[in-house]
């Protein structure tokens, strides 16, 4: 949970004083329908801040993503599979913490009417706020047990002095299927950071089990551990590790800073994994193999990293990075340590942050239906107002932010790669084998969960004939999607001479004569770019509609196929859910953002080419309509 003031004003203090316009009931929302119908999406937009409250409720709202019925969504957290029902519970910060259940990872049901929370602030341990936490599915008395950050003082931010006791870790238990979590009538079970450590933060406890840790710490098999995110002033970001001491989870033994990085340093030259920053947030720990979750597999962590440029301004984080790392566990001088062996970005979008995941066992309802093995499923938060720093027309929309489509994570392999300088850089991959100049690479594989992807791509579709472009320009598809809810899948092939050139190639989406969003691969810096400079006509009339470009790095390696070298193709899945755009590539890359097109006609798709070189577009399919993730909501 990012604890700086601008985000808290909209998100975490909602139990105290959220603006009434952000808490309008469905009945009030229905009363604004007439106002919404008066908006002309065939004409230039007015200053949207002058419109009636909730009049923009449907304008940019996604339908296949997780978000509350109304109001603001914050960090995803507190997920778990109910061992009694097999339902997967997805949690998120919202007026405390709220959530939903799913039996297929496609459709969701609110746990409580109107998306009401299952835990709110106001107790002895958390008079100010409830921050992120995680759930032991069969905890105290075999019931779902939540360990969360209980907040008693604000502000909290890595750029200012830390008030000891402001963040503690407390327990709550559910006896009604997760609809309510009742706080234990006792003090925090982890009442303070480690002794004499001047922390930058101490929050977002994540509970997990790991057999490698059991072996390295001499623990009983199946012991629960908790990692708490933060850092040390003047020193750098850290993950603080604790171990379950008793069967009732009342006491947690401190195992120290099992991972620490010097302040604001980088993995390699920072091209592939950004910066470690000054403070870690929302850390998850889990084991993976090529099939999915494995408690004995390679150890991975996902984490948020906060940092700023000089001069550092109090209570301001200029940048946040949504990172992942894998590494090795060792024991040094009696202390268990995590050492990264590769690292990357889970999502390159500037507004994508605070990922939270959980083991989804093969016995869950969703996995039993799809035949999936044990998996680790992760949700990423897409903030709607850039962490509360933009003056977005929130009252007119009456909702802010969403969770991105769930992803399943595993160890990915890239085979038949030519052993050249491209593979020897310190990046988001590592060499696992080498034979006669051909190597195999390992990385983090991340894809939209199979159930969601199948549902996204089984509706009506049309195939756009492929073509080869060698000159700059745009070429319109033969037909446009019927709505702003669709998926594009395609494979782009480039000659090896493209490497290092000025070629840019991809698609324009949500396009009309007035606006468009360009998504393309740029060889000059090996990046996928989302050009939003002309995404929204509304950005020209209204403050707070972010139109800055997005970019993320993806290396296309040289491969050997049938004895011939070729460049790896760019395999794209682009999800357009009204204003939410997710770009997934090659099973190892994601970048997500907002593209708030205004005009009703902005539905066209175009091929895009710029620069010198050739691109061949193949297997281009447009899947129409998406699905409604919330069929029971009115």
mmCIF file of N, CA, C and O in Angstrom, residues 77-162:
data_model
loop_
_atom_site.group_PDB
_atom_site.id
_atom_site.type_symbol
_atom_site.label_atom_id
_atom_site.label_comp_id
_atom_site.label_asym_id
_atom_site.label_seq_id
_atom_site.Cartn_x
_atom_site.Cartn_y
_atom_site.Cartn_z
ATOM 1 N N UNK A 77 -5.452 -7.141 -2.975
ATOM 2 C CA UNK A 77 -4.857 -7.781 -1.794
ATOM 3 C C UNK A 77 -5.870 -8.746 -1.186
ATOM 4 O O UNK A 77 -7.046 -8.749 -1.557
ATOM 5 N N UNK A 78 -5.404 -9.566 -0.252
ATOM 6 C CA UNK A 78 -6.274 -10.421 0.550
ATOM 7 C C UNK A 78 -6.987 -11.498 -0.276
ATOM 8 O O UNK A 78 -8.094 -11.925 0.062
ATOM 9 N N UNK A 79 -6.360 -11.965 -1.377
ATOM 10 C CA UNK A 79 -6.934 -13.058 -2.160
ATOM 11 C C UNK A 79 -6.759 -14.389 -1.417
ATOM 12 O O UNK A 79 -5.802 -14.573 -0.660
ATOM 13 N N UNK A 80 -7.648 -15.320 -1.696
ATOM 14 C CA UNK A 80 -7.456 -16.693 -1.217
ATOM 15 C C UNK A 80 -8.508 -17.599 -1.835
ATOM 16 O O UNK A 80 -9.532 -17.140 -2.354
ATOM 17 N N UNK A 81 -8.236 -18.906 -1.818
ATOM 18 C CA UNK A 81 -9.216 -19.908 -2.218
ATOM 19 C C UNK A 81 -9.854 -20.482 -0.963
ATOM 20 O O UNK A 81 -9.144 -20.974 -0.077
ATOM 21 N N UNK A 82 -11.173 -20.405 -0.887
ATOM 22 C CA UNK A 82 -11.888 -20.927 0.270
ATOM 23 C C UNK A 82 -11.833 -22.455 0.215
ATOM 24 O O UNK A 82 -12.350 -23.071 -0.729
ATOM 25 N N UNK A 83 -11.208 -23.102 1.202
ATOM 26 C CA UNK A 83 -11.080 -24.564 1.145
ATOM 27 C C UNK A 83 -12.420 -25.287 1.245
ATOM 28 O O UNK A 83 -12.523 -26.450 0.838
ATOM 29 N N UNK A 84 -13.459 -24.627 1.773
ATOM 30 C CA UNK A 84 -14.766 -25.271 1.896
ATOM 31 C C UNK A 84 -15.558 -25.216 0.599
ATOM 32 O O UNK A 84 -16.257 -26.168 0.244
ATOM 33 N N UNK A 85 -15.466 -24.097 -0.127
ATOM 34 C CA UNK A 85 -16.281 -23.919 -1.334
ATOM 35 C C UNK A 85 -15.497 -24.056 -2.625
ATOM 36 O O UNK A 85 -16.083 -24.276 -3.689
ATOM 37 N N UNK A 86 -14.168 -23.882 -2.561
ATOM 38 C CA UNK A 86 -13.357 -23.879 -3.772
ATOM 39 C C UNK A 86 -13.441 -22.591 -4.557
ATOM 40 O O UNK A 86 -12.837 -22.473 -5.633
ATOM 41 N N UNK A 87 -14.173 -21.608 -4.043
ATOM 42 C CA UNK A 87 -14.269 -20.313 -4.711
ATOM 43 C C UNK A 87 -12.991 -19.508 -4.476
ATOM 44 O O UNK A 87 -12.416 -19.550 -3.386
ATOM 45 N N UNK A 88 -12.581 -18.775 -5.488
ATOM 46 C CA UNK A 88 -11.433 -17.886 -5.344
ATOM 47 C C UNK A 88 -11.946 -16.509 -4.952
ATOM 48 O O UNK A 88 -12.846 -15.961 -5.595
ATOM 49 N N UNK A 89 -11.374 -15.959 -3.883
ATOM 50 C CA UNK A 89 -11.752 -14.642 -3.381
ATOM 51 C C UNK A 89 -10.724 -13.621 -3.866
ATOM 52 O O UNK A 89 -9.527 -13.782 -3.637
ATOM 53 N N UNK A 90 -11.205 -12.590 -4.531
ATOM 54 C CA UNK A 90 -10.360 -11.492 -4.993
ATOM 55 C C UNK A 90 -10.657 -10.283 -4.117
ATOM 56 O O UNK A 90 -11.810 -9.846 -4.020
ATOM 57 N N UNK A 91 -9.626 -9.746 -3.475
ATOM 58 C CA UNK A 91 -9.806 -8.594 -2.600
ATOM 59 C C UNK A 91 -9.125 -7.362 -3.145
ATOM 60 O O UNK A 91 -8.243 -7.435 -3.998
ATOM 61 N N UNK A 92 -9.549 -6.210 -2.617
ATOM 62 C CA UNK A 92 -8.947 -4.936 -3.018
ATOM 63 C C UNK A 92 -9.329 -3.874 -2.003
ATOM 64 O O UNK A 92 -10.341 -3.991 -1.300
ATOM 65 N N UNK A 93 -8.505 -2.834 -1.918
ATOM 66 C CA UNK A 93 -8.812 -1.715 -1.037
ATOM 67 C C UNK A 93 -9.975 -0.927 -1.622
ATOM 68 O O UNK A 93 -9.953 -0.539 -2.787
ATOM 69 N N UNK A 94 -10.992 -0.708 -0.785
ATOM 70 C CA UNK A 94 -12.166 0.052 -1.198
ATOM 71 C C UNK A 94 -12.985 0.307 0.065
ATOM 72 O O UNK A 94 -13.611 -0.607 0.596
ATOM 73 N N UNK A 95 -12.952 1.549 0.553
ATOM 74 C CA UNK A 95 -13.639 1.901 1.798
ATOM 75 C C UNK A 95 -13.225 0.957 2.927
ATOM 76 O O UNK A 95 -14.043 0.523 3.732
ATOM 77 N N UNK A 96 -11.961 0.658 3.012
ATOM 78 C CA UNK A 96 -11.414 -0.400 3.832
ATOM 79 C C UNK A 96 -10.899 -1.441 2.865
ATOM 80 O O UNK A 96 -10.047 -1.165 2.028
ATOM 81 N N UNK A 97 -11.461 -2.657 2.928
ATOM 82 C CA UNK A 97 -11.167 -3.682 1.929
ATOM 83 C C UNK A 97 -12.457 -4.405 1.577
ATOM 84 O O UNK A 97 -13.255 -4.749 2.452
ATOM 85 N N UNK A 98 -12.659 -4.623 0.280
ATOM 86 C CA UNK A 98 -13.846 -5.301 -0.234
ATOM 87 C C UNK A 98 -13.397 -6.395 -1.187
ATOM 88 O O UNK A 98 -12.198 -6.580 -1.422
ATOM 89 N N UNK A 99 -14.370 -7.109 -1.754
ATOM 90 C CA UNK A 99 -13.944 -8.171 -2.650
ATOM 91 C C UNK A 99 -15.092 -8.870 -3.332
ATOM 92 O O UNK A 99 -16.263 -8.484 -3.225
ATOM 93 N N UNK A 100 -14.723 -9.929 -4.056
ATOM 94 C CA UNK A 100 -15.675 -10.696 -4.844
ATOM 95 C C UNK A 100 -15.181 -12.134 -4.922
ATOM 96 O O UNK A 100 -14.028 -12.429 -4.613
ATOM 97 N N UNK A 101 -16.070 -13.030 -5.341
ATOM 98 C CA UNK A 101 -15.690 -14.418 -5.550
ATOM 99 C C UNK A 101 -15.871 -14.777 -7.020
ATOM 100 O O UNK A 101 -16.664 -14.172 -7.741
ATOM 101 N N UNK A 102 -15.123 -15.782 -7.445
ATOM 102 C CA UNK A 102 -15.245 -16.276 -8.819
ATOM 103 C C UNK A 102 -15.041 -17.790 -8.828
ATOM 104 O O UNK A 102 -14.204 -18.317 -8.074
ATOM 105 N N UNK A 103 -15.815 -18.464 -9.677
ATOM 106 C CA UNK A 103 -15.639 -19.901 -9.838
ATOM 107 C C UNK A 103 -15.046 -20.243 -11.197
ATOM 108 O O UNK A 103 -14.916 -21.421 -11.542
ATOM 109 N N UNK A 104 -14.668 -19.183 -11.974
ATOM 110 C CA UNK A 104 -14.134 -19.441 -13.309
ATOM 111 C C UNK A 104 -13.109 -18.411 -13.783
ATOM 112 O O UNK A 104 -12.629 -18.497 -14.913
ATOM 113 N N UNK A 105 -12.765 -17.428 -12.955
ATOM 114 C CA UNK A 105 -11.830 -16.363 -13.303
ATOM 115 C C UNK A 105 -12.318 -15.527 -14.490
ATOM 116 O O UNK A 105 -11.542 -14.832 -15.132
ATOM 117 N N UNK A 106 -13.597 -15.585 -14.747
ATOM 118 C CA UNK A 106 -14.217 -14.810 -15.817
ATOM 119 C C UNK A 106 -15.293 -13.909 -15.239
ATOM 120 O O UNK A 106 -15.275 -12.691 -15.431
ATOM 121 N N UNK A 107 -16.251 -14.507 -14.529
ATOM 122 C CA UNK A 107 -17.327 -13.735 -13.918
ATOM 123 C C UNK A 107 -17.144 -13.693 -12.401
ATOM 124 O O UNK A 107 -16.592 -14.621 -11.794
ATOM 125 N N UNK A 108 -17.641 -12.605 -11.804
ATOM 126 C CA UNK A 108 -17.436 -12.350 -10.387
ATOM 127 C C UNK A 108 -18.752 -11.991 -9.713
ATOM 128 O O UNK A 108 -19.678 -11.464 -10.349
ATOM 129 N N UNK A 109 -18.822 -12.281 -8.405
ATOM 130 C CA UNK A 109 -19.956 -11.897 -7.579
ATOM 131 C C UNK A 109 -19.443 -11.102 -6.388
ATOM 132 O O UNK A 109 -18.525 -11.548 -5.687
ATOM 133 N N UNK A 110 -20.028 -9.931 -6.154
ATOM 134 C CA UNK A 110 -19.644 -9.142 -4.987
ATOM 135 C C UNK A 110 -19.905 -9.933 -3.715
ATOM 136 O O UNK A 110 -20.952 -10.584 -3.562
ATOM 137 N N UNK A 111 -18.953 -9.869 -2.788
ATOM 138 C CA UNK A 111 -19.142 -10.549 -1.512
ATOM 139 C C UNK A 111 -20.297 -9.941 -0.725
ATOM 140 O O UNK A 111 -21.050 -10.652 -0.055
ATOM 141 N N UNK A 112 -20.419 -8.630 -0.804
ATOM 142 C CA UNK A 112 -21.462 -7.923 -0.077
ATOM 143 C C UNK A 112 -22.236 -7.018 -1.017
ATOM 144 O O UNK A 112 -21.707 -6.579 -2.047
ATOM 145 N N UNK A 113 -23.467 -6.719 -0.676
ATOM 146 C CA UNK A 113 -24.325 -5.881 -1.502
ATOM 147 C C UNK A 113 -23.673 -4.527 -1.754
ATOM 148 O O UNK A 113 -23.074 -3.931 -0.849
ATOM 149 N N UNK A 114 -23.795 -4.057 -2.991
ATOM 150 C CA UNK A 114 -23.249 -2.755 -3.395
ATOM 151 C C UNK A 114 -21.750 -2.658 -3.169
ATOM 152 O O UNK A 114 -21.200 -1.561 -3.032
ATOM 153 N N UNK A 115 -21.067 -3.808 -3.108
ATOM 154 C CA UNK A 115 -19.618 -3.798 -2.955
ATOM 155 C C UNK A 115 -19.140 -3.315 -1.606
ATOM 156 O O UNK A 115 -17.997 -2.823 -1.484
ATOM 157 N N UNK A 116 -19.963 -3.471 -0.579
ATOM 158 C CA UNK A 116 -19.570 -3.013 0.753
ATOM 159 C C UNK A 116 -18.359 -3.802 1.253
ATOM 160 O O UNK A 116 -18.162 -4.964 0.903
ATOM 161 N N UNK A 117 -17.534 -3.175 2.106
ATOM 162 C CA UNK A 117 -16.283 -3.815 2.538
ATOM 163 C C UNK A 117 -16.506 -4.977 3.499
ATOM 164 O O UNK A 117 -17.535 -5.069 4.166
ATOM 165 N N UNK A 118 -15.498 -5.853 3.570
ATOM 166 C CA UNK A 118 -15.528 -6.940 4.551
ATOM 167 C C UNK A 118 -14.690 -6.613 5.779
ATOM 168 O O UNK A 118 -14.714 -7.345 6.762
ATOM 169 N N UNK A 119 -13.948 -5.515 5.730
ATOM 170 C CA UNK A 119 -13.242 -5.011 6.909
ATOM 171 C C UNK A 119 -13.048 -3.511 6.724
ATOM 172 O O UNK A 119 -12.800 -3.044 5.606
ATOM 173 N N UNK A 120 -13.208 -2.756 7.805
ATOM 174 C CA UNK A 120 -13.026 -1.308 7.761
ATOM 175 C C UNK A 120 -12.155 -0.877 8.934
ATOM 176 O O UNK A 120 -11.981 -1.613 9.906
ATOM 177 N N UNK A 121 -11.619 0.299 8.827
ATOM 178 C CA UNK A 121 -10.806 0.864 9.899
ATOM 179 C C UNK A 121 -11.710 1.315 11.047
ATOM 180 O O UNK A 121 -12.926 1.409 10.916
ATOM 181 N N UNK A 122 -11.074 1.616 12.179
ATOM 182 C CA UNK A 122 -11.815 2.146 13.316
ATOM 183 C C UNK A 122 -11.663 1.335 14.576
ATOM 184 O O UNK A 122 -12.276 1.653 15.594
ATOM 185 N N UNK A 123 -10.842 0.285 14.546
ATOM 186 C CA UNK A 123 -10.624 -0.516 15.739
ATOM 187 C C UNK A 123 -9.495 0.045 16.596
ATOM 188 O O UNK A 123 -8.906 1.089 16.309
ATOM 189 N N UNK A 124 -9.179 -0.682 17.661
ATOM 190 C CA UNK A 124 -8.122 -0.239 18.570
ATOM 191 C C UNK A 124 -6.780 -0.197 17.861
ATOM 192 O O UNK A 124 -5.986 0.728 18.046
ATOM 193 N N UNK A 125 -6.516 -1.190 17.011
ATOM 194 C CA UNK A 125 -5.230 -1.252 16.321
ATOM 195 C C UNK A 125 -5.188 -0.408 15.061
ATOM 196 O O UNK A 125 -4.094 -0.062 14.589
ATOM 197 N N UNK A 126 -6.361 -0.130 14.457
ATOM 198 C CA UNK A 126 -6.396 0.554 13.161
ATOM 199 C C UNK A 126 -7.371 1.742 13.163
ATOM 200 O O UNK A 126 -8.304 1.788 12.367
ATOM 201 N N UNK A 127 -7.157 2.704 14.064
ATOM 202 C CA UNK A 127 -8.095 3.834 14.134
ATOM 203 C C UNK A 127 -8.106 4.698 12.887
ATOM 204 O O UNK A 127 -9.082 5.395 12.623
ATOM 205 N N UNK A 128 -7.038 4.630 12.080
ATOM 206 C CA UNK A 128 -6.914 5.520 10.926
ATOM 207 C C UNK A 128 -7.214 4.811 9.616
ATOM 208 O O UNK A 128 -7.965 5.312 8.777
ATOM 209 N N UNK A 129 -6.630 3.631 9.398
ATOM 210 C CA UNK A 129 -6.773 2.991 8.079
ATOM 211 C C UNK A 129 -6.461 1.506 8.156
ATOM 212 O O UNK A 129 -5.770 1.032 9.063
ATOM 213 N N UNK A 130 -6.992 0.783 7.162
ATOM 214 C CA UNK A 130 -6.633 -0.596 6.868
ATOM 215 C C UNK A 130 -5.817 -0.585 5.590
ATOM 216 O O UNK A 130 -6.283 -0.121 4.557
ATOM 217 N N UNK A 131 -4.574 -1.076 5.671
ATOM 218 C CA UNK A 131 -3.735 -1.221 4.492
ATOM 219 C C UNK A 131 -3.758 -2.688 4.039
ATOM 220 O O UNK A 131 -4.491 -3.505 4.568
ATOM 221 N N UNK A 132 -2.924 -3.004 3.069
ATOM 222 C CA UNK A 132 -2.915 -4.328 2.454
ATOM 223 C C UNK A 132 -2.648 -5.435 3.474
ATOM 224 O O UNK A 132 -1.997 -5.227 4.502
ATOM 225 N N UNK A 133 -3.119 -6.621 3.124
ATOM 226 C CA UNK A 133 -2.854 -7.807 3.922
ATOM 227 C C UNK A 133 -2.998 -9.045 3.067
ATOM 228 O O UNK A 133 -3.194 -8.969 1.846
ATOM 229 N N UNK A 134 -2.916 -10.224 3.697
ATOM 230 C CA UNK A 134 -3.066 -11.482 2.976
ATOM 231 C C UNK A 134 -3.705 -12.503 3.900
ATOM 232 O O UNK A 134 -3.722 -12.338 5.123
ATOM 233 N N UNK A 135 -4.215 -13.583 3.304
ATOM 234 C CA UNK A 135 -5.066 -14.518 4.025
ATOM 235 C C UNK A 135 -4.433 -15.907 4.081
ATOM 236 O O UNK A 135 -3.959 -16.425 3.062
ATOM 237 N N UNK A 136 -4.443 -16.491 5.279
ATOM 238 C CA UNK A 136 -4.162 -17.913 5.463
ATOM 239 C C UNK A 136 -5.506 -18.626 5.307
ATOM 240 O O UNK A 136 -6.414 -18.424 6.124
ATOM 241 N N UNK A 137 -5.691 -19.422 4.248
ATOM 242 C CA UNK A 137 -7.025 -19.981 3.980
ATOM 243 C C UNK A 137 -7.597 -20.797 5.131
ATOM 244 O O UNK A 137 -8.797 -20.721 5.425
ATOM 245 N N UNK A 138 -6.765 -21.633 5.775
ATOM 246 C CA UNK A 138 -7.193 -22.419 6.941
ATOM 247 C C UNK A 138 -6.304 -22.026 8.106
ATOM 248 O O UNK A 138 -5.290 -22.674 8.382
ATOM 249 N N UNK A 139 -6.700 -20.964 8.782
ATOM 250 C CA UNK A 139 -5.882 -20.404 9.851
ATOM 251 C C UNK A 139 -6.432 -20.743 11.219
ATOM 252 O O UNK A 139 -6.577 -21.917 11.574
ATOM 253 N N UNK A 140 -6.764 -19.739 11.985
ATOM 254 C CA UNK A 140 -7.252 -19.933 13.342
ATOM 255 C C UNK A 140 -8.550 -20.733 13.312
ATOM 256 O O UNK A 140 -9.499 -20.376 12.607
ATOM 257 N N UNK A 141 -8.580 -21.844 14.046
ATOM 258 C CA UNK A 141 -9.745 -22.743 14.085
ATOM 259 C C UNK A 141 -10.150 -23.211 12.690
ATOM 260 O O UNK A 141 -11.331 -23.497 12.433
ATOM 261 N N UNK A 142 -9.190 -23.271 11.765
ATOM 262 C CA UNK A 142 -9.458 -23.723 10.415
ATOM 263 C C UNK A 142 -10.197 -22.731 9.549
ATOM 264 O O UNK A 142 -10.640 -23.082 8.447
ATOM 265 N N UNK A 143 -10.301 -21.489 9.996
ATOM 266 C CA UNK A 143 -11.058 -20.477 9.270
ATOM 267 C C UNK A 143 -10.113 -19.518 8.536
ATOM 268 O O UNK A 143 -8.951 -19.356 8.939
ATOM 269 N N UNK A 144 -10.604 -18.873 7.466
ATOM 270 C CA UNK A 144 -9.771 -17.871 6.776
ATOM 271 C C UNK A 144 -9.312 -16.796 7.756
ATOM 272 O O UNK A 144 -10.137 -16.179 8.452
ATOM 273 N N UNK A 145 -7.995 -16.583 7.802
ATOM 274 C CA UNK A 145 -7.394 -15.672 8.781
ATOM 275 C C UNK A 145 -6.579 -14.616 8.055
ATOM 276 O O UNK A 145 -5.655 -14.954 7.305
ATOM 277 N N UNK A 146 -6.934 -13.385 8.277
ATOM 278 C CA UNK A 146 -6.315 -12.250 7.592
ATOM 279 C C UNK A 146 -5.254 -11.603 8.470
ATOM 280 O O UNK A 146 -5.521 -11.256 9.621
ATOM 281 N N UNK A 147 -4.056 -11.448 7.914
ATOM 282 C CA UNK A 147 -3.001 -10.658 8.544
ATOM 283 C C UNK A 147 -2.849 -9.392 7.726
ATOM 284 O O UNK A 147 -2.560 -9.461 6.528
ATOM 285 N N UNK A 148 -3.100 -8.224 8.327
ATOM 286 C CA UNK A 148 -3.138 -6.976 7.573
ATOM 287 C C UNK A 148 -2.403 -5.877 8.336
ATOM 288 O O UNK A 148 -2.142 -5.982 9.548
ATOM 289 N N UNK A 149 -2.087 -4.800 7.620
ATOM 290 C CA UNK A 149 -1.443 -3.649 8.242
ATOM 291 C C UNK A 149 -2.498 -2.739 8.856
ATOM 292 O O UNK A 149 -3.371 -2.217 8.149
ATOM 293 N N UNK A 150 -2.412 -2.572 10.155
ATOM 294 C CA UNK A 150 -3.317 -1.709 10.909
ATOM 295 C C UNK A 150 -2.611 -0.372 11.143
ATOM 296 O O UNK A 150 -1.490 -0.332 11.644
ATOM 297 N N UNK A 151 -3.275 0.713 10.773
ATOM 298 C CA UNK A 151 -2.625 2.025 10.732
ATOM 299 C C UNK A 151 -3.209 2.936 11.812
ATOM 300 O O UNK A 151 -4.434 3.081 11.922
ATOM 301 N N UNK A 152 -2.323 3.556 12.576
ATOM 302 C CA UNK A 152 -2.760 4.422 13.666
ATOM 303 C C UNK A 152 -2.220 5.843 13.560
ATOM 304 O O UNK A 152 -2.499 6.672 14.425
ATOM 305 N N UNK A 153 -1.457 6.117 12.504
ATOM 306 C CA UNK A 153 -0.924 7.478 12.345
ATOM 307 C C UNK A 153 -0.603 7.724 10.876
ATOM 308 O O UNK A 153 -0.117 6.843 10.181
ATOM 309 N N UNK A 154 -0.891 8.932 10.414
ATOM 310 C CA UNK A 154 -0.537 9.400 9.074
ATOM 311 C C UNK A 154 0.002 10.830 9.180
ATOM 312 O O UNK A 154 -0.311 11.539 10.150
ATOM 313 N N UNK A 155 0.814 11.276 8.213
ATOM 314 C CA UNK A 155 1.210 10.602 6.976
ATOM 315 C C UNK A 155 2.358 9.608 7.177
ATOM 316 O O UNK A 155 3.112 9.712 8.145
ATOM 317 N N UNK A 156 2.445 8.678 6.249
ATOM 318 C CA UNK A 156 3.543 7.718 6.181
ATOM 319 C C UNK A 156 4.080 7.777 4.765
ATOM 320 O O UNK A 156 3.326 7.603 3.811
ATOM 321 N N UNK A 157 5.360 8.014 4.616
ATOM 322 C CA UNK A 157 5.958 8.086 3.286
ATOM 323 C C UNK A 157 7.455 7.981 3.415
ATOM 324 O O UNK A 157 8.035 8.455 4.393
ATOM 325 N N UNK A 158 8.103 7.346 2.450
ATOM 326 C CA UNK A 158 9.525 7.045 2.574
ATOM 327 C C UNK A 158 10.402 8.281 2.587
ATOM 328 O O UNK A 158 11.570 8.225 3.003
ATOM 329 N N UNK A 159 9.879 9.434 2.154
ATOM 330 C CA UNK A 159 10.677 10.659 2.091
ATOM 331 C C UNK A 159 10.670 11.448 3.400
ATOM 332 O O UNK A 159 11.357 12.461 3.500
ATOM 333 N N UNK A 160 9.869 11.014 4.371
ATOM 334 C CA UNK A 160 9.785 11.746 5.639
ATOM 335 C C UNK A 160 10.111 10.803 6.792
ATOM 336 O O UNK A 160 10.168 9.581 6.624
ATOM 337 N N UNK A 161 10.315 11.386 7.969
ATOM 338 C CA UNK A 161 10.627 10.583 9.149
ATOM 339 C C UNK A 161 9.473 9.633 9.464
ATOM 340 O O UNK A 161 8.296 10.001 9.370
ATOM 341 N N UNK A 162 9.814 8.421 9.857
ATOM 342 C CA UNK A 162 8.817 7.404 10.148
ATOM 343 C C UNK A 162 8.372 7.506 11.601
ATOM 344 O O UNK A 162 9.201 7.621 12.517
#
